[in-house]
PDB file of C-alpha atoms in Angstrom:
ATOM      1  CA  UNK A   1      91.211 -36.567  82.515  1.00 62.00           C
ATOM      2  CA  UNK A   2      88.137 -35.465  80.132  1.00 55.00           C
ATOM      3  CA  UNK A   3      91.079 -34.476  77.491  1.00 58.00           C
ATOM      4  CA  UNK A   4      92.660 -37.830  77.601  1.00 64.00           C
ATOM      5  CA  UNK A   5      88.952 -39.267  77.579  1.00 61.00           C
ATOM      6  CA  UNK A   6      88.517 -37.402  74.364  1.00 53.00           C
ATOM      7  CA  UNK A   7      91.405 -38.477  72.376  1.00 55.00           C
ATOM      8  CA  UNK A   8      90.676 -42.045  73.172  1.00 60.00           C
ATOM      9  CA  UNK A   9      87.065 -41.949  72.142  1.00 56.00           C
ATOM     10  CA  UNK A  10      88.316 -40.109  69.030  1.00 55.00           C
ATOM     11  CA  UNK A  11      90.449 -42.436  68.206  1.00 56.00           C
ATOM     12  CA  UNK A  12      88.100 -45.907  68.851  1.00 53.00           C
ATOM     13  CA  UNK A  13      85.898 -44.498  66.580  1.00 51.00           C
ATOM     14  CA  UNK A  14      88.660 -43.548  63.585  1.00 51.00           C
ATOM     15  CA  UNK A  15      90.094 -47.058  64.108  1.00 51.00           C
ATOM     16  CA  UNK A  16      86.582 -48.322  63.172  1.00 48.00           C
ATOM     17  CA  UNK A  17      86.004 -46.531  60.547  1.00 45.00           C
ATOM     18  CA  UNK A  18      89.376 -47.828  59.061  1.00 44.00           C
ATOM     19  CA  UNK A  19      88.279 -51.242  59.745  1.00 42.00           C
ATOM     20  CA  UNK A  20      85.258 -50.882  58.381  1.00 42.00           C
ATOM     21  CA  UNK A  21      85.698 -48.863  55.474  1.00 40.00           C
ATOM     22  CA  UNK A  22      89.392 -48.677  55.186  1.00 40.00           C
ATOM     23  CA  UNK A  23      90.168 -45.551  54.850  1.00 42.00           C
ATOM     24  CA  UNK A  24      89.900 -41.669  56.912  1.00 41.00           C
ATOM     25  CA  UNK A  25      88.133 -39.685  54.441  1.00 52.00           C
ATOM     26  CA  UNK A  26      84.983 -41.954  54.877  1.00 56.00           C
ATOM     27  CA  UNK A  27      85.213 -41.347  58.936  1.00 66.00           C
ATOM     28  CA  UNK A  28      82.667 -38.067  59.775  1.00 78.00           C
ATOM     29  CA  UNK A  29      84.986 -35.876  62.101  1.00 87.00           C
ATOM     30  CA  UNK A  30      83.751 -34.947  65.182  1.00 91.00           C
ATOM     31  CA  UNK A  31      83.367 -31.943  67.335  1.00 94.00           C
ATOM     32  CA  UNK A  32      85.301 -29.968  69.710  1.00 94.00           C
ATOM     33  CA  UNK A  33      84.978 -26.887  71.475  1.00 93.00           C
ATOM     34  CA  UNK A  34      86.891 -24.903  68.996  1.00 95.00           C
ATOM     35  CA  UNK A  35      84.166 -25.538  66.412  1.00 95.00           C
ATOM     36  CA  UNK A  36      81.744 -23.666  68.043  1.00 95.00           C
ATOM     37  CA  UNK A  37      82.568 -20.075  67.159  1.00 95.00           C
ATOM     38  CA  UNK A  38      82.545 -21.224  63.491  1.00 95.00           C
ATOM     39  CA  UNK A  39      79.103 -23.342  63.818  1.00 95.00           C
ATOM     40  CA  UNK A  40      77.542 -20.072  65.386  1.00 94.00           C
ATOM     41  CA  UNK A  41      78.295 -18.154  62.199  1.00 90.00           C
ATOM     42  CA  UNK A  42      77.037 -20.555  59.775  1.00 89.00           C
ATOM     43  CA  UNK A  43      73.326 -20.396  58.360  1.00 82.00           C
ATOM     44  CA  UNK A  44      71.708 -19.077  55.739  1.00 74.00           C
ATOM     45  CA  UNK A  45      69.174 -17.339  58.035  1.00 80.00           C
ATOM     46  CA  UNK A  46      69.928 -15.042  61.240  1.00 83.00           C
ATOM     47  CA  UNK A  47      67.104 -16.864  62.983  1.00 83.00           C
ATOM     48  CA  UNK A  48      69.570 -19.972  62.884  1.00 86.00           C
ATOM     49  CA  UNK A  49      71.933 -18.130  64.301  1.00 86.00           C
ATOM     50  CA  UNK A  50      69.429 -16.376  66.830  1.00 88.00           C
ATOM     51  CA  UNK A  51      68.516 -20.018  67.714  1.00 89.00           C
ATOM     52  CA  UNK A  52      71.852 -21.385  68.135  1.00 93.00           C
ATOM     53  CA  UNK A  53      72.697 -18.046  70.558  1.00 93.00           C
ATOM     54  CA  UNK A  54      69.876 -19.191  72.739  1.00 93.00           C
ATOM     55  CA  UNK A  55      71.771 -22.572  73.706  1.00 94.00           C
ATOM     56  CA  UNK A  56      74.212 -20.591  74.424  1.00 95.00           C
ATOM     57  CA  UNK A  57      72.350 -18.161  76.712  1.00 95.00           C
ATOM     58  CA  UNK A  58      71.007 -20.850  78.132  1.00 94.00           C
ATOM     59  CA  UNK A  59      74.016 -22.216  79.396  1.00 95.00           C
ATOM     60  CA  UNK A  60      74.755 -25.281  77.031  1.00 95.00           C
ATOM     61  CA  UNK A  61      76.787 -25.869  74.839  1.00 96.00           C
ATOM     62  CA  UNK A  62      75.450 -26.190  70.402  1.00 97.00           C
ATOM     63  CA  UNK A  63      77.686 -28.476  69.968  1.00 97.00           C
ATOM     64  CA  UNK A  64      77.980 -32.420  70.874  1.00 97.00           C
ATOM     65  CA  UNK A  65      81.826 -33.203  71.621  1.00 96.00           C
ATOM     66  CA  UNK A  66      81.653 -37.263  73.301  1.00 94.00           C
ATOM     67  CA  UNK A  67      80.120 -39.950  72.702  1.00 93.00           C
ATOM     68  CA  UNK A  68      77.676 -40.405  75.595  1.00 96.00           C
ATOM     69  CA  UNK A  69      76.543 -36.806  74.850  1.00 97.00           C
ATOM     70  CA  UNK A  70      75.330 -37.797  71.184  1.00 97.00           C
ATOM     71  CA  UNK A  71      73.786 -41.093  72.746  1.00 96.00           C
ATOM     72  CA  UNK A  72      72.238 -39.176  75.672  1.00 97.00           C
ATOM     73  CA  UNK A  73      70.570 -36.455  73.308  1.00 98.00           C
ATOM     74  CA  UNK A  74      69.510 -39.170  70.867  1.00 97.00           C
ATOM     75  CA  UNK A  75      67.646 -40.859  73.829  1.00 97.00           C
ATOM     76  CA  UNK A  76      66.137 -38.081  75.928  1.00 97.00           C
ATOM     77  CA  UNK A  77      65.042 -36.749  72.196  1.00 97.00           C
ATOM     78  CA  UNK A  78      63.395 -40.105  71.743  1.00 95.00           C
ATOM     79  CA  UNK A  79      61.519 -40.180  75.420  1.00 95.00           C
ATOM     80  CA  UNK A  80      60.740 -36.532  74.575  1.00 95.00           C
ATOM     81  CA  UNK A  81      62.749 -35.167  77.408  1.00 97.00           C
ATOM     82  CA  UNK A  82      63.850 -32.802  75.279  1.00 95.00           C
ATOM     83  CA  UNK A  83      62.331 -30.662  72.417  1.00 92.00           C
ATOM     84  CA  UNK A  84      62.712 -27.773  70.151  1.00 91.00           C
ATOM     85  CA  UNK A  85      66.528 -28.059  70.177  1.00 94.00           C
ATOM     86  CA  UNK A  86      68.688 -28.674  67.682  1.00 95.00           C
ATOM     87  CA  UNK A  87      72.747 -29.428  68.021  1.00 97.00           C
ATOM     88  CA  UNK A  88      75.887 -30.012  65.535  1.00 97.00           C
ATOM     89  CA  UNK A  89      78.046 -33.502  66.331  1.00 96.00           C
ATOM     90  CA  UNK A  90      80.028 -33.586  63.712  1.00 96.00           C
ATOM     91  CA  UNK A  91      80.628 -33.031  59.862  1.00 96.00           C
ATOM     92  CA  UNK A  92      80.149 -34.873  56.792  1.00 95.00           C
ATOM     93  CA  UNK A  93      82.843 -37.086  55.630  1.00 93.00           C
ATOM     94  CA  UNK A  94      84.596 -36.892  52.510  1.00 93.00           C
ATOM     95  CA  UNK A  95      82.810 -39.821  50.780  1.00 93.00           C
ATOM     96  CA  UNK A  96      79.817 -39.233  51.336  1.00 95.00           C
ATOM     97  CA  UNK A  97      80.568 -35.409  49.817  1.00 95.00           C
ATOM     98  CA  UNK A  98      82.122 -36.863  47.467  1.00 94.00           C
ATOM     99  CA  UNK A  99      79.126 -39.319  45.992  1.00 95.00           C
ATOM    100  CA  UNK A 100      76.639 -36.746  46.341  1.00 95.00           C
ATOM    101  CA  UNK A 101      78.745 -34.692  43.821  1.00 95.00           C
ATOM    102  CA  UNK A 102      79.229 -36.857  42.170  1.00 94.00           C
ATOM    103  CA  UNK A 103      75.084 -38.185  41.334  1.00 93.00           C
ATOM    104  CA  UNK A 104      74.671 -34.567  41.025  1.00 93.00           C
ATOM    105  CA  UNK A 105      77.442 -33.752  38.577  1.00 93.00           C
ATOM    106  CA  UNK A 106      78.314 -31.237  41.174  1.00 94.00           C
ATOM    107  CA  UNK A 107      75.542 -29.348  41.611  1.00 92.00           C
ATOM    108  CA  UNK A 108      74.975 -30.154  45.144  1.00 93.00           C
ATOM    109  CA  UNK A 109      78.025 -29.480  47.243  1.00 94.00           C
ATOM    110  CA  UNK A 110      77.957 -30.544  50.797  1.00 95.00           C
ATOM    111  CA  UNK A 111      81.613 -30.396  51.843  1.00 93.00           C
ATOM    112  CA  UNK A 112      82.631 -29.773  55.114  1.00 91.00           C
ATOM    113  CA  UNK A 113      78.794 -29.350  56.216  1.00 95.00           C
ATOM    114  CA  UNK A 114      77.610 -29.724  59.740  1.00 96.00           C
ATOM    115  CA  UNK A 115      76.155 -33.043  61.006  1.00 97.00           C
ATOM    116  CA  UNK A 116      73.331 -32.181  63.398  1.00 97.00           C
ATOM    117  CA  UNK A 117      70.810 -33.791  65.481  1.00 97.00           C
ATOM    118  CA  UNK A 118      66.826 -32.370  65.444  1.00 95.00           C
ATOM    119  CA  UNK A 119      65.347 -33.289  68.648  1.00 96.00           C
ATOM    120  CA  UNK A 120      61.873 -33.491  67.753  1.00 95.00           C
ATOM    121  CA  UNK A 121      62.889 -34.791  64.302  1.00 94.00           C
ATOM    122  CA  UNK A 122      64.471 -38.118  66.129  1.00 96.00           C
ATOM    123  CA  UNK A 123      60.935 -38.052  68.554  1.00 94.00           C
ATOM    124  CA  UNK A 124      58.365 -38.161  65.660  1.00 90.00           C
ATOM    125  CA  UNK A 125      60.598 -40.746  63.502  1.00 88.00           C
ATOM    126  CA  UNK A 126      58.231 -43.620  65.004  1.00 71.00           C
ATOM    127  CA  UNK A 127      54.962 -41.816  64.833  1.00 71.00           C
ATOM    128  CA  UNK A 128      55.815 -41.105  61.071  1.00 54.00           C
ATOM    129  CA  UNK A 129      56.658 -44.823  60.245  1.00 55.00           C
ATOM    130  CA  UNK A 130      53.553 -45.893  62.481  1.00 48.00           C
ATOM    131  CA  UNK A 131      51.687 -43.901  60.077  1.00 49.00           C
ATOM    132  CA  UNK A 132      53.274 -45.031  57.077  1.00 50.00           C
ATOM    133  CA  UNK A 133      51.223 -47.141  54.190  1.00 56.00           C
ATOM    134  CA  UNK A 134      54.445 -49.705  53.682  1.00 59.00           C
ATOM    135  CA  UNK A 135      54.026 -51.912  56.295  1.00 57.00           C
ATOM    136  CA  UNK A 136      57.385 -53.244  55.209  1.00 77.00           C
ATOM    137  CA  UNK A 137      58.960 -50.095  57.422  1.00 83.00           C
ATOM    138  CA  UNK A 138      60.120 -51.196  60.903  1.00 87.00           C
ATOM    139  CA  UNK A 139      60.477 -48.168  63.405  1.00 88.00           C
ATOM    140  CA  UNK A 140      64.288 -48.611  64.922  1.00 91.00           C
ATOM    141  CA  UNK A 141      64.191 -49.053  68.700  1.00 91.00           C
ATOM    142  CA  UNK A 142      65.814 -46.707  70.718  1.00 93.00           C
ATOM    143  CA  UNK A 143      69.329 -48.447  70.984  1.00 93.00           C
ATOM    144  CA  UNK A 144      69.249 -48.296  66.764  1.00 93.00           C
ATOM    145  CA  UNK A 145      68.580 -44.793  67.066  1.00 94.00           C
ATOM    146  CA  UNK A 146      71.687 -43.864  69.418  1.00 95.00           C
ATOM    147  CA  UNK A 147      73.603 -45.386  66.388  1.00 95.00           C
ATOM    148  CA  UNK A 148      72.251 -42.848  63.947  1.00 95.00           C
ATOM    149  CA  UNK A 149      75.800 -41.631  63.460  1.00 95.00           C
ATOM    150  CA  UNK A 150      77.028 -44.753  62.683  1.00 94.00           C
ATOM    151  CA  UNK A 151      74.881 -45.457  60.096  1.00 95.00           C
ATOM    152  CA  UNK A 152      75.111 -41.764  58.482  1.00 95.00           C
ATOM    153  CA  UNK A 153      79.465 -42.688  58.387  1.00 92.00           C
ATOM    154  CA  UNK A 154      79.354 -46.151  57.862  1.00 92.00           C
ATOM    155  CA  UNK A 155      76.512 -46.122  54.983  1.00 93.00           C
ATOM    156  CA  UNK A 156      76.187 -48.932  52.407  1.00 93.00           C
ATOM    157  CA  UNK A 157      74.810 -46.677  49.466  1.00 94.00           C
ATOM    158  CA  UNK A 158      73.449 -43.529  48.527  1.00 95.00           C
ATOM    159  CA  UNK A 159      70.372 -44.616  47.646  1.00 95.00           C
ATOM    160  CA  UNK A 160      69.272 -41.270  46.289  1.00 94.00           C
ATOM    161  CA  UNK A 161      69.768 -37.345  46.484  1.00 95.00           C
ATOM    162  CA  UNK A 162      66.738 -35.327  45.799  1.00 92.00           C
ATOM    163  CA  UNK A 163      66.643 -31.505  44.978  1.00 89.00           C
ATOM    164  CA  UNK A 164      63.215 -29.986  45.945  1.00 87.00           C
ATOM    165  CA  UNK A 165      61.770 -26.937  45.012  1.00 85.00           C
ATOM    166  CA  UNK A 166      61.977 -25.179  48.511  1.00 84.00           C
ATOM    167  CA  UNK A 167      65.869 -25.375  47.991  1.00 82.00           C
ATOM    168  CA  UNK A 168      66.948 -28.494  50.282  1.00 89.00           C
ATOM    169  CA  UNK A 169      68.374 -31.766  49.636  1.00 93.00           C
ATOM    170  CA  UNK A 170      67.092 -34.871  51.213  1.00 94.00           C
ATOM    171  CA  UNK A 171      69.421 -37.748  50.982  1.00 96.00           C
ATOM    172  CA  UNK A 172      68.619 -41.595  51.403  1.00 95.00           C
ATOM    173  CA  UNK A 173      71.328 -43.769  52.520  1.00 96.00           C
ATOM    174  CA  UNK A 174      71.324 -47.620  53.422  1.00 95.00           C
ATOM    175  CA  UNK A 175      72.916 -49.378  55.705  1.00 94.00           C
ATOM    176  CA  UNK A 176      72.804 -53.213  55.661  1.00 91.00           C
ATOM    177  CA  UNK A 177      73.464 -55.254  59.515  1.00 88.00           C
ATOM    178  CA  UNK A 178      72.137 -58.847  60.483  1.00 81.00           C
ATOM    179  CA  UNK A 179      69.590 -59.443  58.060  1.00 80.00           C
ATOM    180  CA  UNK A 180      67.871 -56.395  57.951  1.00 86.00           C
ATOM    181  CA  UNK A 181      68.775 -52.704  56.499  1.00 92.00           C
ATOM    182  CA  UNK A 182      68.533 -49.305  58.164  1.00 93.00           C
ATOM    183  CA  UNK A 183      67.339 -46.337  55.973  1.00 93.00           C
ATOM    184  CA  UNK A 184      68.387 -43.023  56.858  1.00 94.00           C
ATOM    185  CA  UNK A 185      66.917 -39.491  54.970  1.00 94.00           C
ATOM    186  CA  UNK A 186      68.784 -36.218  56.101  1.00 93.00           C
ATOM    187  CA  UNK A 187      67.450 -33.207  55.021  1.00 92.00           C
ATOM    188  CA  UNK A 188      70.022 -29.856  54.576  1.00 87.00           C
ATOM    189  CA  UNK A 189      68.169 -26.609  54.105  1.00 74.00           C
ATOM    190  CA  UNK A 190      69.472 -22.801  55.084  1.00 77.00           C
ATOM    191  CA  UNK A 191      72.023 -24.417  57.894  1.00 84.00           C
ATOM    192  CA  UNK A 192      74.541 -25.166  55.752  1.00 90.00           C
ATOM    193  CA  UNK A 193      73.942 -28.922  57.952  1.00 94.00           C
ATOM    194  CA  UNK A 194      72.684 -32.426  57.395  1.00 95.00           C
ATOM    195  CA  UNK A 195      70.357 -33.413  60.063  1.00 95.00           C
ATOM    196  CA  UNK A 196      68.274 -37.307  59.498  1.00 96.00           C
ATOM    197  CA  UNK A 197      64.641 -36.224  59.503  1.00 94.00           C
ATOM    198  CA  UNK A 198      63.455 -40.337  59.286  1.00 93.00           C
ATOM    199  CA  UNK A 199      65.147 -43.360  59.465  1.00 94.00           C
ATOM    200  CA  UNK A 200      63.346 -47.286  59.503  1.00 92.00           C
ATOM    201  CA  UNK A 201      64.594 -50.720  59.313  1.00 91.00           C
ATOM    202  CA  UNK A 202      63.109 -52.900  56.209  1.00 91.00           C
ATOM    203  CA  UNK A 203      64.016 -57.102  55.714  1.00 90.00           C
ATOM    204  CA  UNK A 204      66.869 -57.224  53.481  1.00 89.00           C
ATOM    205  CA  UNK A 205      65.546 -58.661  51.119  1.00 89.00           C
ATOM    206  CA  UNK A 206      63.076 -56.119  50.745  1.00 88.00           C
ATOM    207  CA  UNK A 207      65.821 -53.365  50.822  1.00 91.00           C
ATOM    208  CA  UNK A 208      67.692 -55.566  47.578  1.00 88.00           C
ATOM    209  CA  UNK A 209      64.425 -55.396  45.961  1.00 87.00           C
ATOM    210  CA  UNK A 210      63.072 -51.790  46.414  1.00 85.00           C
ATOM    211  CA  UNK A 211      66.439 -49.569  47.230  1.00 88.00           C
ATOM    212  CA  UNK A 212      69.580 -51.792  46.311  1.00 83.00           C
ATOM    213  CA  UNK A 213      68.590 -51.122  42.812  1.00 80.00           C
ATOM    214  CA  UNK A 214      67.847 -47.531  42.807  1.00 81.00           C
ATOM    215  CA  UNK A 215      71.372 -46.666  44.399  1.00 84.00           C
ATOM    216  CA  UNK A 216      73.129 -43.727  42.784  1.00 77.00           C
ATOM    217  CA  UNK A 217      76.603 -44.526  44.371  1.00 58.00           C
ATOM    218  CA  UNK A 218      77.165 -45.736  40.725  1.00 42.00           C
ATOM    219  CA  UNK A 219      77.095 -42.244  39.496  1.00 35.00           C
ATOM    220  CA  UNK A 220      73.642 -41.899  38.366  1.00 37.00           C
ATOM    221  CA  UNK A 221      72.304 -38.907  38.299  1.00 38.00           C
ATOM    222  CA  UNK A 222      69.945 -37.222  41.373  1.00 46.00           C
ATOM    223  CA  UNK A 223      66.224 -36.023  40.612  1.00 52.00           C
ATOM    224  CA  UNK A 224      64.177 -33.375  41.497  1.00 53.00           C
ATOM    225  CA  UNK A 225      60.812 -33.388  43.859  1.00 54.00           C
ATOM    226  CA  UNK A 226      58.191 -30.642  43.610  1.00 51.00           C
ATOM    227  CA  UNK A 227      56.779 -31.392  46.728  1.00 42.00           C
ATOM    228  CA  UNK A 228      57.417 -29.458  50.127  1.00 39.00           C
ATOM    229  CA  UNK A 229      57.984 -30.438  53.603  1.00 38.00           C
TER     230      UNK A 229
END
């Protein structure tokens, strides 16, 4: 039943992520229920944990395990059906790890970290590009966004890792299908997690002209950013 369901959904989406990267390591695991004792404990701050204990109180689970769960929360999120909830899917992959450590000449280490989804993060990504001076950012429609996970495991390039002064690290990533490009910024801060805080679509040929260049998968080095959140 909902075992054998798992396994196969599992394995559809490690099958593409040989295909289209060709090999494991770049493939972000996901979830099951024996994560969650583990994801309860981590977090800099005991509010996190306070706020993951809630779910729990509530009856829900902190944790996404299938696939229709991560598209259902991305959705509702993006109706605002939901709010003020936060929930782990998966962790990061071994690439991208890997790439951030290396731009930073390993002073950011984000191994084995939680991949989570912000519900009112994913509503406000449209008002936030609606607002934005570069008309050249396209807000994604709602189907894009239910492939936010997709585009955080399959990305193109690391288009930048920035340290900022409040202690988190926000990190742009690219993704390039049918003509246009998908940007994706996660933010990790005190949860010992990666959650996307924005993501847009730009033309193409935009993205080769004002983020192609600036990638950082080539081993150049990160920056810092003064400014807060």
């Amino acid at each position: 039943g909902q075992l054998a369901q798992y396994k196969a959904e599992q394995k559809a989406r490690q099958q593409l992520a040989e295909e289209t990267v060709g090999t494991q390591n770049a493939y972000s695991r996901r979830l099951t229920d024996d994560d969650i004792d583990d994801y309860m404990q981590v977090g800099e701050r005991r509010h996190v944990r306070d706020t993951k204990q809630r779910i729990i109180d509530s009856g829900e689970s902190p944790i996404l395990t299938k696939v229709e769960e991560i598209s259902a929360f991305i959705r509702n999120a993006f109706r605002r059906n939901i709010q003020k909830t936060v929930k782990a899917y998966g962790r990061v992959n071994n690439r991208l790890a890997n790439a951030v450590k290396s731009a930073t000449k390993g002073e950011v280490n984000i191994d084995d970290y939680y991949l989570e989804l912000d519900a009112d993060k994913i509503a406000h990504m449209s008002d936030h590009i609606g607002h934005d001076k570069d008309i050249r950012n396209i807000p994604l429609t709602e189907k894009q966004l239910e492939q936010l996970p997709e585009y955080i495991d399959f990305y193109d390039d690391l288009i930048d890792v920035i340290r900022r002064k409040d202690g988190s690290v926000r990190l742009m990533l690219g993704k390039k299908i049918n003509g246009h490009s998908i940007i994706v910024e996660t933010v990790s801060k005190g949860r010992m997690s990666l959650h996307p805080v924005t993501a847009y679509q730009i033309d193409s040929s935009d993205y080769l002209k004002y983020y192609k260049t600036r990638a950082i998968d080539r081993s150049s080095t990160s920056r810092s950013e003064n400014t807060d959140t």
